[in-house]
Amino acid sequence: MSGRLGTSIKIGLGFVVSAICLWLAIRNAPISELSAAATQVNWAWVAVAGLTVAISLWARGCRWKVLLGGRGTSMEYFWAQSIGSLLTNVFPLRAGEAGRVVIVSRQVGIPLVQVGASLVLERAVDLAVILTLMTVLLLVMDVPWQVTATGLALGAAMAVAWIGVVVLLIFGGRLTGLVESIADRLPGRFQQLALDSWSHLLVALDPLRDVRVVGQIVLWSVLIWAMGVGGFWAAIEAVVPGAGPIEPAFALVAVALGVALPSSPGFIGVFHLIGQQALAAPFPERYNDTQAVLIAILNHAAYYLTSTLLGVIGLARLGISLGAVRHAAPTAEAEAAPTRP
């Protein structure tokens, strides 16, 4: 009962946050101005933004395959990514993360805990890319101090985390004995949990021992985030042509960090407010609030519609229902839980 209450509170909080953010995004964008600006949209660029979403999902699938030792086909991972995006777009609490774990585990035949462990590494790689991009942006533009402070704090935390990764890669096997001795001092039911968590962590990091694998992960990550920047750039071109690379890159970084906030399915509201302010606040000479929120709306729509459509196609190809994946997701989440730091 308490678990259901906690889940309900989280879902309710997400909808409240989304509603507040959406109101803040449109309060300074009169409907008349927004409608007038929408009539001038170059929809060909919106289609380009949708294409970048499809390429990004495919690249994410290819990178995920690398993280799991090359098992399965790239298309299996692509459809799993697409279905995961569909679930996140439709259901609360980022249901797509657990959903795509279920799909890959069943289609490729990899244990749930191992697939879950790969997501930990995937998130760490994405955060490293985001912070690297933010560091570059901090050197070439003036950004709000809140963003700078957040970036520096996250950068310091990420540096510590990657130092820990290097230490584990070098000394992980030697530290197993120490972990076992510590686990022996824990209460009975926590001993196995500690040992399982340790072993899954080492499994998740194992791909990083191969330089060629690391190179592939880096290349796929560059393509993924280049498509993200390209999608924002295309949305900008649809409304206010002539953007340079800095504007869409900064908007992408801000949104990528901002969607960590609780929100309704599909990050509605949070995406729009942060996307708007990431353009209107640092670049007031190019974007007013109306133009900036329209760009955010178009970029979000391109992502939402493209990923949802691909997710539906993926479900049809696999011959499974949305409800079946959704109901299996909590089980996957529970079984993969020991992999989370």
mmCIF file of C-alpha atoms in Angstrom:
data_model
loop_
_atom_site.group_PDB
_atom_site.id
_atom_site.type_symbol
_atom_site.label_atom_id
_atom_site.label_comp_id
_atom_site.label_asym_id
_atom_site.label_seq_id
_atom_site.Cartn_x
_atom_site.Cartn_y
_atom_site.Cartn_z
ATOM 1 C CA MET A 1 0.000 0.000 0.000
ATOM 2 C CA SER A 2 2.804 2.420 0.917
ATOM 3 C CA GLY A 3 4.595 1.565 -2.323
ATOM 4 C CA ARG A 4 1.496 2.353 -4.372
ATOM 5 C CA LEU A 5 1.013 5.597 -2.468
ATOM 6 C CA GLY A 6 4.623 6.594 -3.133
ATOM 7 C CA THR A 7 4.238 5.808 -6.828
ATOM 8 C CA SER A 8 1.014 7.812 -7.004
ATOM 9 C CA ILE A 9 2.712 10.773 -5.332
ATOM 10 C CA LYS A 10 5.594 10.623 -7.823
ATOM 11 C CA ILE A 11 3.194 10.479 -10.756
ATOM 12 C CA GLY A 12 1.111 13.336 -9.374
ATOM 13 C CA LEU A 13 4.221 15.429 -8.725
ATOM 14 C CA GLY A 14 5.340 14.841 -12.317
ATOM 15 C CA PHE A 15 2.042 16.120 -13.720
ATOM 16 C CA VAL A 16 2.123 19.153 -11.415
ATOM 17 C CA VAL A 17 5.670 20.029 -12.470
ATOM 18 C CA SER A 18 4.748 19.603 -16.145
ATOM 19 C CA ALA A 19 1.681 21.817 -15.793
ATOM 20 C CA ILE A 20 3.629 24.582 -14.044
ATOM 21 C CA CYS A 21 6.452 24.447 -16.577
ATOM 22 C CA LEU A 22 4.048 24.509 -19.517
ATOM 23 C CA TRP A 23 2.248 27.540 -18.064
ATOM 24 C CA LEU A 24 5.569 29.336 -17.497
ATOM 25 C CA ALA A 25 6.606 28.580 -21.076
ATOM 26 C CA ILE A 26 3.478 29.995 -22.731
ATOM 27 C CA ARG A 27 2.557 32.831 -20.376
ATOM 28 C CA ASN A 28 4.799 35.270 -22.275
ATOM 29 C CA ALA A 29 3.904 33.819 -25.672
ATOM 30 C CA PRO A 30 0.452 35.154 -26.627
ATOM 31 C CA ILE A 31 -1.649 32.677 -28.579
ATOM 32 C CA SER A 32 -2.119 35.198 -31.380
ATOM 33 C CA GLU A 33 1.648 35.634 -31.781
ATOM 34 C CA LEU A 34 2.232 31.887 -31.519
ATOM 35 C CA SER A 35 -0.387 31.175 -34.163
ATOM 36 C CA ALA A 36 1.057 33.813 -36.481
ATOM 37 C CA ALA A 37 4.572 32.411 -36.049
ATOM 38 C CA ALA A 38 3.309 28.882 -36.684
ATOM 39 C CA THR A 39 1.954 29.909 -40.094
ATOM 40 C CA GLN A 40 5.493 30.822 -41.127
ATOM 41 C CA VAL A 41 7.060 27.488 -40.115
ATOM 42 C CA ASN A 42 9.147 25.716 -42.732
ATOM 43 C CA TRP A 43 7.840 22.184 -42.236
ATOM 44 C CA ALA A 44 10.584 20.618 -44.324
ATOM 45 C CA TRP A 45 13.011 21.428 -41.515
ATOM 46 C CA VAL A 46 10.656 19.816 -39.001
ATOM 47 C CA ALA A 47 10.793 16.650 -41.110
ATOM 48 C CA VAL A 48 14.597 16.846 -40.948
ATOM 49 C CA ALA A 49 14.359 17.057 -37.166
ATOM 50 C CA GLY A 50 12.265 13.881 -37.194
ATOM 51 C CA LEU A 51 14.879 12.146 -39.357
ATOM 52 C CA THR A 52 17.605 12.977 -36.821
ATOM 53 C CA VAL A 53 15.495 11.278 -34.140
ATOM 54 C CA ALA A 54 15.336 8.055 -36.169
ATOM 55 C CA ILE A 55 19.083 8.126 -36.818
ATOM 56 C CA SER A 56 19.760 8.789 -33.142
ATOM 57 C CA LEU A 57 17.632 5.812 -32.046
ATOM 58 C CA TRP A 58 19.448 3.593 -34.525
ATOM 59 C CA ALA A 59 22.833 4.822 -33.278
ATOM 60 C CA ARG A 60 21.766 4.242 -29.678
ATOM 61 C CA GLY A 61 20.820 0.704 -30.610
ATOM 62 C CA CYS A 62 24.206 0.125 -32.224
ATOM 63 C CA ARG A 63 25.998 1.493 -29.164
ATOM 64 C CA TRP A 64 23.899 -0.666 -26.857
ATOM 65 C CA LYS A 65 24.851 -3.711 -28.893
ATOM 66 C CA VAL A 66 28.527 -2.838 -28.389
ATOM 67 C CA LEU A 67 27.986 -2.452 -24.632
ATOM 68 C CA LEU A 68 26.484 -5.963 -24.541
ATOM 69 C CA GLY A 69 29.346 -7.637 -26.332
ATOM 70 C CA GLY A 70 27.948 -7.556 -29.860
ATOM 71 C CA ARG A 71 25.221 -10.119 -29.189
ATOM 72 C CA GLY A 72 22.098 -9.923 -31.331
ATOM 73 C CA THR A 73 21.495 -7.653 -34.302
ATOM 74 C CA SER A 74 21.566 -3.872 -34.476
ATOM 75 C CA MET A 75 17.913 -3.807 -35.566
ATOM 76 C CA GLU A 76 16.827 -5.726 -32.448
ATOM 77 C CA TYR A 77 18.373 -3.015 -30.316
ATOM 78 C CA PHE A 78 16.945 -0.285 -32.549
ATOM 79 C CA TRP A 79 13.402 -1.584 -32.108
ATOM 80 C CA ALA A 80 13.976 -2.002 -28.368
ATOM 81 C CA GLN A 81 15.097 1.630 -28.162
ATOM 82 C CA SER A 82 12.060 2.739 -30.162
ATOM 83 C CA ILE A 83 9.640 0.761 -28.005
ATOM 84 C CA GLY A 84 11.319 2.151 -24.889
ATOM 85 C CA SER A 85 10.785 5.682 -26.190
ATOM 86 C CA LEU A 86 7.128 4.862 -26.904
ATOM 87 C CA LEU A 87 6.649 3.659 -23.321
ATOM 88 C CA THR A 88 8.283 6.802 -21.917
ATOM 89 C CA ASN A 89 6.068 8.926 -24.159
ATOM 90 C CA VAL A 90 2.876 7.205 -22.987
ATOM 91 C CA PHE A 91 3.457 6.052 -19.409
ATOM 92 C CA PRO A 92 4.800 7.935 -16.359
ATOM 93 C CA LEU A 93 8.013 7.366 -14.396
ATOM 94 C CA ARG A 94 10.157 6.741 -17.492
ATOM 95 C CA ALA A 95 8.659 3.294 -18.029
ATOM 96 C CA GLY A 96 10.645 2.934 -21.241
ATOM 97 C CA GLU A 97 13.901 2.236 -19.417
ATOM 98 C CA ALA A 98 12.634 -0.994 -17.880
ATOM 99 C CA GLY A 99 10.577 -1.758 -20.990
ATOM 100 C CA ARG A 100 13.531 -1.799 -23.335
ATOM 101 C CA VAL A 101 15.424 -4.009 -20.894
ATOM 102 C CA VAL A 102 12.588 -6.535 -21.193
ATOM 103 C CA ILE A 103 12.633 -6.385 -24.998
ATOM 104 C CA VAL A 104 16.389 -6.911 -25.355
ATOM 105 C CA SER A 105 16.488 -9.635 -22.719
ATOM 106 C CA ARG A 106 13.728 -11.597 -24.439
ATOM 107 C CA GLN A 107 14.769 -10.997 -28.046
ATOM 108 C CA VAL A 108 18.524 -11.395 -27.665
ATOM 109 C CA GLY A 109 18.549 -13.851 -24.760
ATOM 110 C CA ILE A 110 20.666 -11.851 -22.319
ATOM 111 C CA PRO A 111 19.874 -11.985 -18.569
ATOM 112 C CA LEU A 112 17.896 -9.039 -17.274
ATOM 113 C CA VAL A 113 20.555 -8.126 -14.738
ATOM 114 C CA GLN A 114 23.233 -7.928 -17.414
ATOM 115 C CA VAL A 115 21.068 -5.770 -19.666
ATOM 116 C CA GLY A 116 20.258 -3.551 -16.691
ATOM 117 C CA ALA A 117 23.954 -3.230 -15.915
ATOM 118 C CA SER A 118 24.593 -1.980 -19.455
ATOM 119 C CA LEU A 119 22.113 0.870 -18.875
ATOM 120 C CA VAL A 120 24.211 2.135 -15.966
ATOM 121 C CA LEU A 121 27.221 2.427 -18.240
ATOM 122 C CA GLU A 122 25.102 3.920 -21.036
ATOM 123 C CA ARG A 123 23.879 6.706 -18.755
ATOM 124 C CA ALA A 124 27.397 7.399 -17.521
ATOM 125 C CA VAL A 125 28.645 7.743 -21.107
ATOM 126 C CA ASP A 126 25.787 10.081 -22.035
ATOM 127 C CA LEU A 127 26.391 12.247 -18.978
ATOM 128 C CA ALA A 128 30.097 12.420 -19.823
ATOM 129 C CA VAL A 129 29.230 13.621 -23.347
ATOM 130 C CA ILE A 130 26.773 16.210 -22.023
ATOM 131 C CA LEU A 131 29.295 17.599 -19.545
ATOM 132 C CA THR A 132 32.050 17.648 -22.141
ATOM 133 C CA LEU A 133 29.802 19.598 -24.485
ATOM 134 C CA MET A 134 28.862 21.969 -21.677
ATOM 135 C CA THR A 135 32.534 22.550 -20.859
ATOM 136 C CA VAL A 136 33.200 23.531 -24.469
ATOM 137 C CA LEU A 137 30.184 25.857 -24.467
ATOM 138 C CA LEU A 138 31.321 27.534 -21.258
ATOM 139 C CA LEU A 139 34.531 28.490 -23.051
ATOM 140 C CA VAL A 140 32.831 30.125 -26.044
ATOM 141 C CA MET A 141 29.696 31.813 -24.691
ATOM 142 C CA ASP A 142 28.259 33.582 -21.702
ATOM 143 C CA VAL A 143 25.764 31.369 -19.920
ATOM 144 C CA PRO A 144 23.550 31.952 -16.880
ATOM 145 C CA TRP A 145 25.459 31.421 -13.639
ATOM 146 C CA GLN A 146 22.971 28.734 -12.559
ATOM 147 C CA VAL A 147 23.892 26.654 -15.594
ATOM 148 C CA THR A 148 27.595 27.228 -15.008
ATOM 149 C CA ALA A 149 27.325 26.211 -11.353
ATOM 150 C CA THR A 150 25.307 23.104 -12.223
ATOM 151 C CA GLY A 151 27.770 22.140 -14.923
ATOM 152 C CA LEU A 152 30.775 22.560 -12.654
ATOM 153 C CA ALA A 153 29.167 20.525 -9.867
ATOM 154 C CA LEU A 154 28.158 17.739 -12.238
ATOM 155 C CA GLY A 155 31.560 17.866 -13.910
ATOM 156 C CA ALA A 156 33.343 17.414 -10.586
ATOM 157 C CA ALA A 157 31.066 14.517 -9.677
ATOM 158 C CA MET A 158 31.588 12.915 -13.073
ATOM 159 C CA ALA A 159 35.369 13.287 -12.799
ATOM 160 C CA VAL A 160 35.300 11.479 -9.465
ATOM 161 C CA ALA A 161 33.038 8.782 -10.921
ATOM 162 C CA TRP A 162 35.286 8.146 -13.916
ATOM 163 C CA ILE A 163 38.340 8.000 -11.662
ATOM 164 C CA GLY A 164 36.436 5.310 -9.770
ATOM 165 C CA VAL A 165 35.745 3.504 -13.050
ATOM 166 C CA VAL A 166 39.445 3.499 -13.928
ATOM 167 C CA VAL A 167 40.331 2.192 -10.477
ATOM 168 C CA LEU A 168 37.761 -0.603 -10.804
ATOM 169 C CA LEU A 169 39.017 -1.536 -14.263
ATOM 170 C CA ILE A 170 42.560 -1.857 -12.956
ATOM 171 C CA PHE A 171 42.001 -3.254 -9.473
ATOM 172 C CA GLY A 172 38.406 -4.576 -9.574
ATOM 173 C CA GLY A 173 39.341 -8.245 -9.534
ATOM 174 C CA ARG A 174 41.812 -7.754 -6.694
ATOM 175 C CA LEU A 175 39.213 -5.936 -4.624
ATOM 176 C CA THR A 176 36.718 -8.816 -4.776
ATOM 177 C CA GLY A 177 38.208 -10.441 -1.687
ATOM 178 C CA LEU A 178 37.813 -7.192 0.246
ATOM 179 C CA VAL A 179 34.196 -6.880 -0.882
ATOM 180 C CA GLU A 180 33.502 -10.457 0.203
ATOM 181 C CA SER A 181 34.978 -9.832 3.639
ATOM 182 C CA ILE A 182 32.835 -6.710 4.044
ATOM 183 C CA ALA A 183 29.742 -8.593 2.846
ATOM 184 C CA ASP A 184 30.342 -11.270 5.482
ATOM 185 C CA ARG A 185 29.732 -8.630 8.145
ATOM 186 C CA LEU A 186 26.353 -7.654 6.728
ATOM 187 C CA PRO A 187 22.995 -9.183 7.752
ATOM 188 C CA GLY A 188 22.229 -12.386 5.882
ATOM 189 C CA ARG A 189 19.867 -11.073 3.211
ATOM 190 C CA PHE A 190 22.205 -8.195 2.370
ATOM 191 C CA GLN A 191 25.279 -10.367 1.862
ATOM 192 C CA GLN A 192 24.160 -11.845 -1.452
ATOM 193 C CA LEU A 193 22.804 -8.478 -2.596
ATOM 194 C CA ALA A 194 26.198 -6.858 -2.003
ATOM 195 C CA LEU A 195 28.051 -9.637 -3.825
ATOM 196 C CA ASP A 196 25.606 -9.607 -6.744
ATOM 197 C CA SER A 197 25.859 -5.822 -7.028
ATOM 198 C CA TRP A 198 29.634 -6.043 -7.115
ATOM 199 C CA SER A 199 29.713 -8.772 -9.759
ATOM 200 C CA HIS A 200 27.166 -6.974 -11.957
ATOM 201 C CA LEU A 201 29.164 -3.760 -11.680
ATOM 202 C CA LEU A 202 32.302 -5.518 -12.902
ATOM 203 C CA VAL A 203 30.333 -7.086 -15.767
ATOM 204 C CA ALA A 204 28.995 -3.669 -16.785
ATOM 205 C CA LEU A 205 32.492 -2.206 -16.887
ATOM 206 C CA ASP A 206 34.106 -5.135 -18.676
ATOM 207 C CA PRO A 207 33.592 -3.760 -22.232
ATOM 208 C CA LEU A 208 35.772 -0.767 -21.337
ATOM 209 C CA ARG A 209 38.814 -3.048 -21.114
ATOM 210 C CA ASP A 210 38.932 -3.297 -24.908
ATOM 211 C CA VAL A 211 40.300 -0.173 -26.591
ATOM 212 C CA ARG A 212 38.455 -0.974 -29.811
ATOM 213 C CA VAL A 213 35.163 -1.236 -27.948
ATOM 214 C CA VAL A 214 35.819 2.086 -26.221
ATOM 215 C CA GLY A 215 36.497 3.644 -29.612
ATOM 216 C CA GLN A 216 33.203 2.323 -30.980
ATOM 217 C CA ILE A 217 31.314 3.623 -27.939
ATOM 218 C CA VAL A 218 32.863 7.058 -28.418
ATOM 219 C CA LEU A 219 32.044 7.167 -32.135
ATOM 220 C CA TRP A 220 28.428 6.094 -31.642
ATOM 221 C CA SER A 221 28.050 8.578 -28.785
ATOM 222 C CA VAL A 222 29.347 11.405 -30.981
ATOM 223 C CA LEU A 223 26.827 10.482 -33.684
ATOM 224 C CA ILE A 224 23.976 10.259 -31.145
ATOM 225 C CA TRP A 225 24.591 13.699 -29.713
ATOM 226 C CA ALA A 226 25.421 15.223 -33.097
ATOM 227 C CA MET A 227 21.943 14.130 -34.182
ATOM 228 C CA GLY A 228 20.526 15.744 -31.047
ATOM 229 C CA VAL A 229 22.188 19.042 -31.916
ATOM 230 C CA GLY A 230 21.112 18.633 -35.533
ATOM 231 C CA GLY A 231 17.504 18.101 -34.502
ATOM 232 C CA PHE A 232 17.437 21.309 -32.473
ATOM 233 C CA TRP A 233 19.192 23.175 -35.277
ATOM 234 C CA ALA A 234 16.574 21.964 -37.777
ATOM 235 C CA ALA A 235 13.763 23.127 -35.484
ATOM 236 C CA ILE A 236 15.427 26.533 -35.189
ATOM 237 C CA GLU A 237 15.806 26.770 -38.959
ATOM 238 C CA ALA A 238 12.089 26.044 -39.295
ATOM 239 C CA VAL A 239 11.275 29.198 -37.315
ATOM 240 C CA VAL A 240 14.277 31.572 -37.236
ATOM 241 C CA PRO A 241 16.783 30.626 -39.968
ATOM 242 C CA GLY A 242 20.476 31.370 -39.611
ATOM 243 C CA ALA A 243 21.462 29.660 -36.361
ATOM 244 C CA GLY A 244 25.045 28.700 -35.640
ATOM 245 C CA PRO A 245 26.058 25.480 -33.864
ATOM 246 C CA ILE A 246 26.312 27.079 -30.401
ATOM 247 C CA GLU A 247 22.612 27.835 -30.004
ATOM 248 C CA PRO A 248 21.228 24.326 -30.664
ATOM 249 C CA ALA A 249 24.101 22.743 -28.739
ATOM 250 C CA PHE A 250 23.374 24.839 -25.652
ATOM 251 C CA ALA A 251 19.634 24.164 -25.924
ATOM 252 C CA LEU A 252 20.279 20.433 -26.162
ATOM 253 C CA VAL A 253 22.573 20.426 -23.112
ATOM 254 C CA ALA A 254 20.050 22.417 -21.077
ATOM 255 C CA VAL A 255 17.175 20.108 -22.025
ATOM 256 C CA ALA A 256 19.238 16.965 -21.446
ATOM 257 C CA LEU A 257 19.992 18.106 -17.904
ATOM 258 C CA GLY A 258 16.531 19.539 -17.295
ATOM 259 C CA VAL A 259 14.506 16.438 -18.152
ATOM 260 C CA ALA A 260 15.900 14.824 -15.000
ATOM 261 C CA LEU A 261 13.121 16.757 -13.225
ATOM 262 C CA PRO A 262 9.864 14.894 -12.485
ATOM 263 C CA SER A 263 7.388 15.341 -15.309
ATOM 264 C CA SER A 264 4.444 13.839 -17.101
ATOM 265 C CA PRO A 265 5.004 11.213 -19.829
ATOM 266 C CA GLY A 266 7.102 12.529 -22.705
ATOM 267 C CA PHE A 267 8.652 15.325 -20.589
ATOM 268 C CA ILE A 268 5.810 17.644 -21.608
ATOM 269 C CA GLY A 269 6.181 21.103 -20.095
ATOM 270 C CA VAL A 270 9.676 20.610 -18.720
ATOM 271 C CA PHE A 271 11.084 20.161 -22.229
ATOM 272 C CA HIS A 272 9.215 23.213 -23.516
ATOM 273 C CA LEU A 273 10.174 25.592 -20.717
ATOM 274 C CA ILE A 274 13.841 24.649 -20.634
ATOM 275 C CA GLY A 275 14.097 24.572 -24.427
ATOM 276 C CA GLN A 276 12.514 28.013 -24.595
ATOM 277 C CA GLN A 277 14.701 29.599 -21.926
ATOM 278 C CA ALA A 278 17.870 27.999 -23.285
ATOM 279 C CA LEU A 279 17.316 30.065 -26.440
ATOM 280 C CA ALA A 280 15.536 33.205 -25.243
ATOM 281 C CA ALA A 281 17.662 33.904 -22.147
ATOM 282 C CA PRO A 282 21.215 33.727 -23.570
ATOM 283 C CA PHE A 283 20.290 34.836 -27.112
ATOM 284 C CA PRO A 284 17.645 37.578 -26.647
ATOM 285 C CA GLU A 285 18.779 39.390 -29.781
ATOM 286 C CA ARG A 286 17.714 36.389 -31.923
ATOM 287 C CA TYR A 287 14.770 34.834 -30.112
ATOM 288 C CA ASN A 288 11.797 36.199 -28.253
ATOM 289 C CA ASP A 289 9.756 33.978 -25.943
ATOM 290 C CA THR A 290 7.206 33.183 -28.647
ATOM 291 C CA GLN A 291 9.779 32.076 -31.214
ATOM 292 C CA ALA A 292 11.754 30.123 -28.626
ATOM 293 C CA VAL A 293 8.759 28.202 -27.291
ATOM 294 C CA LEU A 294 7.609 27.429 -30.845
ATOM 295 C CA ILE A 295 11.047 25.980 -31.593
ATOM 296 C CA ALA A 296 10.826 23.859 -28.438
ATOM 297 C CA ILE A 297 7.321 22.698 -29.404
ATOM 298 C CA LEU A 298 8.446 21.691 -32.901
ATOM 299 C CA ASN A 299 11.566 19.915 -31.674
ATOM 300 C CA HIS A 300 9.602 18.046 -29.030
ATOM 301 C CA ALA A 301 6.856 17.155 -31.528
ATOM 302 C CA ALA A 302 9.432 15.819 -34.002
ATOM 303 C CA TYR A 303 10.926 13.626 -31.276
ATOM 304 C CA TYR A 304 7.603 12.532 -29.783
ATOM 305 C CA LEU A 305 5.853 11.672 -33.039
ATOM 306 C CA THR A 306 8.852 9.972 -34.662
ATOM 307 C CA SER A 307 9.805 7.861 -31.646
ATOM 308 C CA THR A 308 6.178 6.957 -30.939
ATOM 309 C CA LEU A 309 5.582 5.879 -34.552
ATOM 310 C CA LEU A 310 8.765 3.799 -34.594
ATOM 311 C CA GLY A 311 7.804 2.268 -31.262
ATOM 312 C CA VAL A 312 4.396 1.229 -32.607
ATOM 313 C CA ILE A 313 6.059 -0.288 -35.686
ATOM 314 C CA GLY A 314 8.508 -2.103 -33.406
ATOM 315 C CA LEU A 315 5.679 -3.614 -31.355
ATOM 316 C CA ALA A 316 3.936 -4.753 -34.539
ATOM 317 C CA ARG A 317 7.123 -6.332 -35.904
ATOM 318 C CA LEU A 318 7.731 -8.229 -32.663
ATOM 319 C CA GLY A 319 4.078 -9.233 -32.374
ATOM 320 C CA ILE A 320 3.655 -8.011 -28.805
ATOM 321 C CA SER A 321 1.291 -5.539 -27.194
ATOM 322 C CA LEU A 322 2.079 -2.303 -25.426
ATOM 323 C CA GLY A 323 0.328 -3.570 -22.313
ATOM 324 C CA ALA A 324 2.411 -6.757 -22.218
ATOM 325 C CA VAL A 325 5.657 -4.820 -22.218
ATOM 326 C CA ARG A 326 4.313 -2.349 -19.669
ATOM 327 C CA HIS A 327 3.268 -5.105 -17.272
ATOM 328 C CA ALA A 328 6.611 -6.886 -17.626
ATOM 329 C CA ALA A 329 8.592 -3.699 -16.953
ATOM 330 C CA PRO A 330 8.236 -3.646 -13.127
ATOM 331 C CA THR A 331 9.577 -7.207 -12.954
ATOM 332 C CA ALA A 332 12.563 -6.240 -15.076
ATOM 333 C CA GLU A 333 13.156 -3.164 -12.960
ATOM 334 C CA ALA A 334 13.146 -5.225 -9.770
ATOM 335 C CA GLU A 335 15.453 -7.898 -11.151
ATOM 336 C CA ALA A 336 17.883 -5.334 -12.545
ATOM 337 C CA ALA A 337 17.878 -3.226 -9.389
ATOM 338 C CA PRO A 338 21.113 -4.702 -7.940
ATOM 339 C CA THR A 339 23.002 -3.269 -10.929
ATOM 340 C CA ARG A 340 22.265 0.302 -9.910
ATOM 341 C CA PRO A 341 24.849 2.175 -7.894
#
